[in-house]
C-alpha atoms as a PDB file:
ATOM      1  CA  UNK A   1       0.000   0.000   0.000  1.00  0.00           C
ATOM      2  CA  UNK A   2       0.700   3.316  -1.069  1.00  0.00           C
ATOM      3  CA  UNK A   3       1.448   5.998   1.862  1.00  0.00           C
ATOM      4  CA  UNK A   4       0.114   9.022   1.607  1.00  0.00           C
ATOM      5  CA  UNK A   5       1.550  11.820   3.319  1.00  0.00           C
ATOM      6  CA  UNK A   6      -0.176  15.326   3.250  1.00  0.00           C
ATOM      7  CA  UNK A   7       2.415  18.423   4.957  1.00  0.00           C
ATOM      8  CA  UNK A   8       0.392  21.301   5.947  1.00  0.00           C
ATOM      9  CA  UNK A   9       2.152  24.655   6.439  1.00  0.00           C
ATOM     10  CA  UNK A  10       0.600  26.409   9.854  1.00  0.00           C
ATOM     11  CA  UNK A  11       0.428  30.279  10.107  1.00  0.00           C
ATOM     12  CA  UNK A  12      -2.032  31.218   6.907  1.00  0.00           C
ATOM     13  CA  UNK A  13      -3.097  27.373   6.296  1.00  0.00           C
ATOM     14  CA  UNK A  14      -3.912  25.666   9.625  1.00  0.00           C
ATOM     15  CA  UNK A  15      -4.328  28.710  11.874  1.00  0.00           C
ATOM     16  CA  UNK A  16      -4.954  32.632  11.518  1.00  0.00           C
ATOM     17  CA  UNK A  17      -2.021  33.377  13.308  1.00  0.00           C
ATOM     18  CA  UNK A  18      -0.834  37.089  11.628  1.00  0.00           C
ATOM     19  CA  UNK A  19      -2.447  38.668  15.037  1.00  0.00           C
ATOM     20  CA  UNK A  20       0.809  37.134  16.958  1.00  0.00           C
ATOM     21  CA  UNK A  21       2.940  37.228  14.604  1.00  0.00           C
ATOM     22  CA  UNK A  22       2.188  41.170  13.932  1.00  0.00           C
ATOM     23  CA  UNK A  23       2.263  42.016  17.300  1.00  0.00           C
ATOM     24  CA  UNK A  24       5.674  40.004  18.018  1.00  0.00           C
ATOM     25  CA  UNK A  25       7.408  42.197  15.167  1.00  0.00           C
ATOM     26  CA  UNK A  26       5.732  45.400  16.054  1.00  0.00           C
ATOM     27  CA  UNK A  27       7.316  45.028  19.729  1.00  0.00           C
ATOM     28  CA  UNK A  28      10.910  43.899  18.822  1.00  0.00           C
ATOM     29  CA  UNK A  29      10.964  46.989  16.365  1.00  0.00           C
ATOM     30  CA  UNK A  30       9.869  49.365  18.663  1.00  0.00           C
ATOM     31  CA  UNK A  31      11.317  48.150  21.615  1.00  0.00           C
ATOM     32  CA  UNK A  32      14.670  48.844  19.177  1.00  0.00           C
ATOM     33  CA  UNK A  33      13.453  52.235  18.874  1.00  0.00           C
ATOM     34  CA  UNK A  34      13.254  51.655  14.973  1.00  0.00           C
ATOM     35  CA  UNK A  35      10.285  52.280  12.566  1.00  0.00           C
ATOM     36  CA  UNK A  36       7.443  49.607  12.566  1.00  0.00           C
ATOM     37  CA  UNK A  37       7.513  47.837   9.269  1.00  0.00           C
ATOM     38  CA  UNK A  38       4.185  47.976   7.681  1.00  0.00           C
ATOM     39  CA  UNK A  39       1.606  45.238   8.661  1.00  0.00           C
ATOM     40  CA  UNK A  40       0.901  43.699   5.225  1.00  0.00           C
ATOM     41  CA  UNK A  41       4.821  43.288   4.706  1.00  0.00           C
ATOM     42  CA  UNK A  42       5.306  41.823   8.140  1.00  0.00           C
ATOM     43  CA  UNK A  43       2.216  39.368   7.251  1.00  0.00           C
ATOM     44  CA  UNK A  44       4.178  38.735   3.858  1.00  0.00           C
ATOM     45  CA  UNK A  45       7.013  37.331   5.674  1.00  0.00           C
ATOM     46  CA  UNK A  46       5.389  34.672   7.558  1.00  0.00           C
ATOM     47  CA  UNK A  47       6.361  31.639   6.372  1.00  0.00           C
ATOM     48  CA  UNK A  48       9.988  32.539   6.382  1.00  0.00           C
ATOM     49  CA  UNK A  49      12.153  31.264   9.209  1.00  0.00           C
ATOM     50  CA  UNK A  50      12.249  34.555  11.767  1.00  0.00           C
ATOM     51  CA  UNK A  51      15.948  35.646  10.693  1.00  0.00           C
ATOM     52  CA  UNK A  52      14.770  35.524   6.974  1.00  0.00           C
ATOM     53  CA  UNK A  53      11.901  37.403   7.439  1.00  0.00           C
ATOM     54  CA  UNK A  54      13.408  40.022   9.563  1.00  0.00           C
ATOM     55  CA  UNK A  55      16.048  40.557   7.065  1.00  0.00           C
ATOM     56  CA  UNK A  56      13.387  40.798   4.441  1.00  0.00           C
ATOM     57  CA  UNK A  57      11.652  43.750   6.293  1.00  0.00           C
ATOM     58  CA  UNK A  58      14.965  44.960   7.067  1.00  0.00           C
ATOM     59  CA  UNK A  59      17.745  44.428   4.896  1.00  0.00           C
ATOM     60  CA  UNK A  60      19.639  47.195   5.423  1.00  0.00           C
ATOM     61  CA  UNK A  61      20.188  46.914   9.654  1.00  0.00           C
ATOM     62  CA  UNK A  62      23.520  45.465  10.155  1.00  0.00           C
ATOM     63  CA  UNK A  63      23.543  41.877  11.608  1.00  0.00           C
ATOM     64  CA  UNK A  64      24.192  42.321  15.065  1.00  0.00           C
ATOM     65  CA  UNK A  65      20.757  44.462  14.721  1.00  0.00           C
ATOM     66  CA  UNK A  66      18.845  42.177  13.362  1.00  0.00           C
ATOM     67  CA  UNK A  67      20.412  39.239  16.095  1.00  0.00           C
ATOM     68  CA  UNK A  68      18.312  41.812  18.559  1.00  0.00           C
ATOM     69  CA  UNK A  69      15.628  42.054  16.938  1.00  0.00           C
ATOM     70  CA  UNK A  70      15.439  37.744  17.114  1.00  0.00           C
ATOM     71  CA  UNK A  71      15.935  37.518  20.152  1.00  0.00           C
ATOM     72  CA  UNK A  72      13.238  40.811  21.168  1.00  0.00           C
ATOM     73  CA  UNK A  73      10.706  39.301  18.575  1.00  0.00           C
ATOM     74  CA  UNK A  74      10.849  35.530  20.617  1.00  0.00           C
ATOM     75  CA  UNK A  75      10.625  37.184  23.814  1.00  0.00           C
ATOM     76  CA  UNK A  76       7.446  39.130  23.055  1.00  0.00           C
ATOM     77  CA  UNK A  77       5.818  35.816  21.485  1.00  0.00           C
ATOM     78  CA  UNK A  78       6.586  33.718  24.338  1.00  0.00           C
ATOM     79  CA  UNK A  79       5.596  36.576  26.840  1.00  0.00           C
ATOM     80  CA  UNK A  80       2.424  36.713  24.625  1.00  0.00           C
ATOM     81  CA  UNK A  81       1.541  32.655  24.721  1.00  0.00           C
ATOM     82  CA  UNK A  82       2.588  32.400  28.504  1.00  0.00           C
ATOM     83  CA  UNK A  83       0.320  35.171  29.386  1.00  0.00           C
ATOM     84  CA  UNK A  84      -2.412  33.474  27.537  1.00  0.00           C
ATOM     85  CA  UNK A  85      -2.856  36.673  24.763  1.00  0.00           C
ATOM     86  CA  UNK A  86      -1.926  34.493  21.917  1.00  0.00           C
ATOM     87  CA  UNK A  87      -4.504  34.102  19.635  1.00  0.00           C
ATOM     88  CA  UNK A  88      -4.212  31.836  16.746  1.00  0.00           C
ATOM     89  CA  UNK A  89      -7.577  30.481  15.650  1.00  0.00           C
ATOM     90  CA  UNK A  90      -7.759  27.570  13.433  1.00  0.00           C
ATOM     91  CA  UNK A  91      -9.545  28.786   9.544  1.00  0.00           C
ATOM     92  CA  UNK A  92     -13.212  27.092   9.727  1.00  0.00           C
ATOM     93  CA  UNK A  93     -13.678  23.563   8.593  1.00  0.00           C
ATOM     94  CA  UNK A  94      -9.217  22.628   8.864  1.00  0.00           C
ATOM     95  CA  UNK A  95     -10.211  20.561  11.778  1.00  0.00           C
ATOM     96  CA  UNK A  96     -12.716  18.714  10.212  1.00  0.00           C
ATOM     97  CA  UNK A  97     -10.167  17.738   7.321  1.00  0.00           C
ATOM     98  CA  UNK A  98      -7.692  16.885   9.114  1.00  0.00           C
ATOM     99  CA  UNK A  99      -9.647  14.574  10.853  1.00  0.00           C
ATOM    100  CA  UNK A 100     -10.622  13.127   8.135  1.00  0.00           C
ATOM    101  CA  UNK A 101      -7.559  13.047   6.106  1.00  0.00           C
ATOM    102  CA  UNK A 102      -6.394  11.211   9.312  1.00  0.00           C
ATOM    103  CA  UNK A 103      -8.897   8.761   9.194  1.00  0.00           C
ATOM    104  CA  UNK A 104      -9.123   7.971   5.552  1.00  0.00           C
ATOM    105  CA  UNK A 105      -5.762   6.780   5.650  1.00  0.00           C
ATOM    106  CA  UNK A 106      -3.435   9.972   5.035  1.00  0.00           C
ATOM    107  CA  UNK A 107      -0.286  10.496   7.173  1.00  0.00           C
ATOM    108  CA  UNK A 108       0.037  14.038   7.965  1.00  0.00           C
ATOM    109  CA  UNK A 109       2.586  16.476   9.049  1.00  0.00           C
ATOM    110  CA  UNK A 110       3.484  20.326   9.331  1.00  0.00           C
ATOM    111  CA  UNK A 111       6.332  22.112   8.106  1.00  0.00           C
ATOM    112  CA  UNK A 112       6.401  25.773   8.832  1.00  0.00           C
ATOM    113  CA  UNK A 113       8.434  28.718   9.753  1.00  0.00           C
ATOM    114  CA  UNK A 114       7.630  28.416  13.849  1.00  0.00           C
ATOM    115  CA  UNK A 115       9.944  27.179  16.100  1.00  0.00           C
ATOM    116  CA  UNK A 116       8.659  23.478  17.891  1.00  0.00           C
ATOM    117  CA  UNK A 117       7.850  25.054  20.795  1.00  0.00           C
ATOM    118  CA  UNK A 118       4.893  27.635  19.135  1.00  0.00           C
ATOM    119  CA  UNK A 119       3.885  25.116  16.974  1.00  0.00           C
ATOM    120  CA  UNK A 120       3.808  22.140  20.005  1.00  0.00           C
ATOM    121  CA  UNK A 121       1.669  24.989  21.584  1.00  0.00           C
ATOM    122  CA  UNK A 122      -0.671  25.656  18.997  1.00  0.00           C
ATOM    123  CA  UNK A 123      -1.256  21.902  18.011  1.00  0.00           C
ATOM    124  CA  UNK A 124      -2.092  20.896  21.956  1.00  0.00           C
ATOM    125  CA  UNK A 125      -4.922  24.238  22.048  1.00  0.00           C
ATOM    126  CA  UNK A 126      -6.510  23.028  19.137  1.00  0.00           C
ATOM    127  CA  UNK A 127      -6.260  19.462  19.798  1.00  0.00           C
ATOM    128  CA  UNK A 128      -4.678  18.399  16.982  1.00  0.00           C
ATOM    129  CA  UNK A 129      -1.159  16.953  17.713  1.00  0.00           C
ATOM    130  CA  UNK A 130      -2.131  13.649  17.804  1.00  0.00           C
ATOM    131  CA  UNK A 131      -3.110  13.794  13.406  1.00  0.00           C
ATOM    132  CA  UNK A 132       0.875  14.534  12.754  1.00  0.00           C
ATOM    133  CA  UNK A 133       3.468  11.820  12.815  1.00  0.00           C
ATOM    134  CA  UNK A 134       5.813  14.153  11.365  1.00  0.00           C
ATOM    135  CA  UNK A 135       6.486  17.643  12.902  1.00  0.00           C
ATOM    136  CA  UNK A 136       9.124  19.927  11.045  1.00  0.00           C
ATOM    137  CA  UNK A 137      10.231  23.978  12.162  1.00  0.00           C
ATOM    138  CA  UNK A 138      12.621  26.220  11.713  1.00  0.00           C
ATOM    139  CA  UNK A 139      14.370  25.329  14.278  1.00  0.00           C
ATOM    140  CA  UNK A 140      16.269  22.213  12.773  1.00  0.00           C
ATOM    141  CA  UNK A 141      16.372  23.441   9.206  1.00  0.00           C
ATOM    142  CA  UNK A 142      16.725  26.216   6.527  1.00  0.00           C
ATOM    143  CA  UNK A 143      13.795  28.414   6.167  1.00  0.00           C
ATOM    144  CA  UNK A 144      11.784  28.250   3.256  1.00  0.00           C
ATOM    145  CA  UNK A 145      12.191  27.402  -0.024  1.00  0.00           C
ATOM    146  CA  UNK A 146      14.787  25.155   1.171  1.00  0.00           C
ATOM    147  CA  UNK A 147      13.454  21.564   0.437  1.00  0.00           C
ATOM    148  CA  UNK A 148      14.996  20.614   4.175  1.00  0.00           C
ATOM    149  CA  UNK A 149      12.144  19.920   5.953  1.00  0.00           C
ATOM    150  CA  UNK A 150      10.177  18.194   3.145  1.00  0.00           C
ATOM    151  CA  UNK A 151      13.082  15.717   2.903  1.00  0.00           C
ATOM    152  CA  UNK A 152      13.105  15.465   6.269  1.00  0.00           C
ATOM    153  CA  UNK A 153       9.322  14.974   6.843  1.00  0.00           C
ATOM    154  CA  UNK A 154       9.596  11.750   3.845  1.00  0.00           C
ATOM    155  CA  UNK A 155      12.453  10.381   5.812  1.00  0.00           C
ATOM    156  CA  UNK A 156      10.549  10.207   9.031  1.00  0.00           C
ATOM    157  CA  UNK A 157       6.998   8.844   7.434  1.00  0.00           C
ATOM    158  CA  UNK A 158       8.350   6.615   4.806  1.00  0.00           C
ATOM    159  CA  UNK A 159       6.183   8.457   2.275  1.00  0.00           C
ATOM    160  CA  UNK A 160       7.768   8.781  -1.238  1.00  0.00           C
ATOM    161  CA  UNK A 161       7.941  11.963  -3.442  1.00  0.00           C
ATOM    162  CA  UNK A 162       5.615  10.931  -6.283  1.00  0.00           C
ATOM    163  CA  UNK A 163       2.362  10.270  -3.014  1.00  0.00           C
ATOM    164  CA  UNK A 164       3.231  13.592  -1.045  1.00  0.00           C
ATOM    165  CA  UNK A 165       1.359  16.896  -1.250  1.00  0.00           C
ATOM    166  CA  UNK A 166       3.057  20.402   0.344  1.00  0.00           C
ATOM    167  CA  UNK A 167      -0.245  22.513   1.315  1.00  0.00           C
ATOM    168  CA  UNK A 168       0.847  25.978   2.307  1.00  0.00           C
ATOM    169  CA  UNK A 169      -0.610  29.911   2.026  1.00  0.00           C
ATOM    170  CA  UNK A 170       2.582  31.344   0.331  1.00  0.00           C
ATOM    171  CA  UNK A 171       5.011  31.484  -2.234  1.00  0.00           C
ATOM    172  CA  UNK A 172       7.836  29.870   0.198  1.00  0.00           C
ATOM    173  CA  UNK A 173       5.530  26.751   0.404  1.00  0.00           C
ATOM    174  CA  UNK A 174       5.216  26.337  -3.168  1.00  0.00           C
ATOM    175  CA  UNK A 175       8.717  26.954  -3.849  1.00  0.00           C
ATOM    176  CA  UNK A 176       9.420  24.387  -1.198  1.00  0.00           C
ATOM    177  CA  UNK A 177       7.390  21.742  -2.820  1.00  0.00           C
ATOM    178  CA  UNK A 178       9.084  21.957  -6.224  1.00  0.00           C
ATOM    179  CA  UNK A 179      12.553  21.966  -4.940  1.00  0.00           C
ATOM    180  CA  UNK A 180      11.974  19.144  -3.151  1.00  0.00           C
ATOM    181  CA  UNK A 181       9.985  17.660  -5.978  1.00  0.00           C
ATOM    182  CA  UNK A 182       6.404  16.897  -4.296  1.00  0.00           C
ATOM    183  CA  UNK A 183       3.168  18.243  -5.217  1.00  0.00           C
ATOM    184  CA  UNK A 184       2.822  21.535  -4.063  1.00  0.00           C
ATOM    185  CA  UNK A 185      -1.089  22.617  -3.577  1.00  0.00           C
ATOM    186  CA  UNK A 186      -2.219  26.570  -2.794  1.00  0.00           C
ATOM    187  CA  UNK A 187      -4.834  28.050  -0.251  1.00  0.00           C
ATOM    188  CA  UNK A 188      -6.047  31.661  -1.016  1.00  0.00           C
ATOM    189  CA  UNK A 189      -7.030  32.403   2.690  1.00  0.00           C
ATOM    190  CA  UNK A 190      -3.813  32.731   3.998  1.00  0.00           C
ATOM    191  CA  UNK A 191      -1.273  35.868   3.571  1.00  0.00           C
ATOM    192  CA  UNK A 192      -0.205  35.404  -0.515  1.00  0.00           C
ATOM    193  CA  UNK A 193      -2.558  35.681  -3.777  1.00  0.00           C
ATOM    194  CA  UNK A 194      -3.690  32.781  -5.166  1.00  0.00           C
ATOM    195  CA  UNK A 195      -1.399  34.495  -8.802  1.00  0.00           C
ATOM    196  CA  UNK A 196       1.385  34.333  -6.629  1.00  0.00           C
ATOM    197  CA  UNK A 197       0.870  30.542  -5.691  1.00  0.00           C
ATOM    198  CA  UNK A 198       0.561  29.204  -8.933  1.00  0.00           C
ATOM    199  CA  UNK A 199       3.451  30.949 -10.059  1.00  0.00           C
ATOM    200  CA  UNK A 200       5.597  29.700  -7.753  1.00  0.00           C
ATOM    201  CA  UNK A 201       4.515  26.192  -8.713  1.00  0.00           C
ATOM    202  CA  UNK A 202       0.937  25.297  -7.275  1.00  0.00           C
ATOM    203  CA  UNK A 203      -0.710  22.810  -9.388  1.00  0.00           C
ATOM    204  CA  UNK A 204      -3.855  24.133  -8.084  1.00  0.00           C
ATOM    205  CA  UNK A 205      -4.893  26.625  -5.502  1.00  0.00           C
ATOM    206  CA  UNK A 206      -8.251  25.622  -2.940  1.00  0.00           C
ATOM    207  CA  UNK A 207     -10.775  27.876  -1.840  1.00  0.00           C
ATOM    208  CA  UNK A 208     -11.953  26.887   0.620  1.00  0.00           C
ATOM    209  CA  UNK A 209     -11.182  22.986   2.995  1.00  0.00           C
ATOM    210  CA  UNK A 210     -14.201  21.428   0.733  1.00  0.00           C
ATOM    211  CA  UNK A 211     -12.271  22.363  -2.459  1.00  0.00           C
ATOM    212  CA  UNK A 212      -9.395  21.723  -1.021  1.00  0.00           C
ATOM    213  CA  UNK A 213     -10.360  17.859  -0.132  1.00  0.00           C
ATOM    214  CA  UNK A 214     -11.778  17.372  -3.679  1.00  0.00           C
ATOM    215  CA  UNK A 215      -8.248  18.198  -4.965  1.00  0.00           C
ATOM    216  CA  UNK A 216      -6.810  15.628  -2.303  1.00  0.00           C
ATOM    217  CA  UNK A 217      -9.354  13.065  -3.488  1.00  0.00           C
END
């Protein structure tokens, strides 16, 4: 038998979770005294591991700069989760199929920008960690497009190339897919255009869960 392994990306696929991530960046830049990037560029950058994506909003701080503003952006996202303001709701009807990916036969795993402690966090609130036999973060690989954690998430299932599906919000999921040479599959409810994902390399783009299961099926 064939295994099946679908890899969901989380922020933008799984969970609304630009509220956090927004308010994370806002602090770190502030609390440097430097200007806030704009909100739709900070949402633009999820996806990327947190160095990436604070070089992309801010390519021309020197390094040690940016090191600060890693290490401010963490703090304020774990003070926000431990204080219980994180909010990072799941998009209507992703629980549903997962379930039922899970129980139609589907292994499942994530592979996203967040480090393994945010995403442990989010999966446990939502109930979900127990779908994923495969969990894959930034914090053991090269952000996005790297194929890294695709590669590594085929290793740990068993899956092979040719019966795995990337599903992701952004460009850097797409991108991901193709280098690593697995389907690669769109949502247009997360944080980049549905014009964007296909040119990247999405062989379709859902949207909504329904449409997305039908292109699963």
């Amino acid at each position: 038998m064939t295994l099946r392994l679908a890899l969901f990306d989380c922020d933008g696929t799984l969970v609304d979770g630009q509220a956090g991530v927004v308010g994370a960046m806002e602090a770190a830049f502030a609390g440097a005294g430097l200007p806030l990037p704009q909100r739709h560029l900070i949402r633009r950058a999820v996806g990327l591991s947190l160095p990436q994506a604070i070089r992309l909003l801010a390519p021309e701080l020197p390094e040690d700069v940016r090191q600060e503003l890693d290490r401010s952006y963490r703090d304020a996202f774990r003070a926000a989760r431990e204080s219980g303001q994180l909010v990072e709701p799941l998009y209507d009807g992703m629980a549903e199929l997962v379930a039922t990916l899970s129980q139609g036969g589907w292994l499942l795993g994530v592979a996203t920008g967040k480090s393994r402690r945010g995403l442990d966090h989010c999966l446990a609130v939502h109930g979900l960690a127990a779908h994923f036999c495969t969990l894959q973060t930034a914090d053991n690989h090269p952000s996005k497009p790297h194929p890294s954690m695709v590669d590594a998430a085929l290793a740990e299932s068993g899956a092979d190339h040719a019966a795995t599906v990337m599903i992701g919000d952004t460009q850097y999921d797409m991108a991901m897919a193709v280098n690593a040479g697995v389907r690669a599959i769109g949502v247009d409810w997360g944080y980049h255009t549905a014009q964007e994902l296909r040119e990247a390399g999405a062989e379709a783009v859902a949207r909504d869960p329904a449409h997305l299961m039908e292109l699963l099926s």
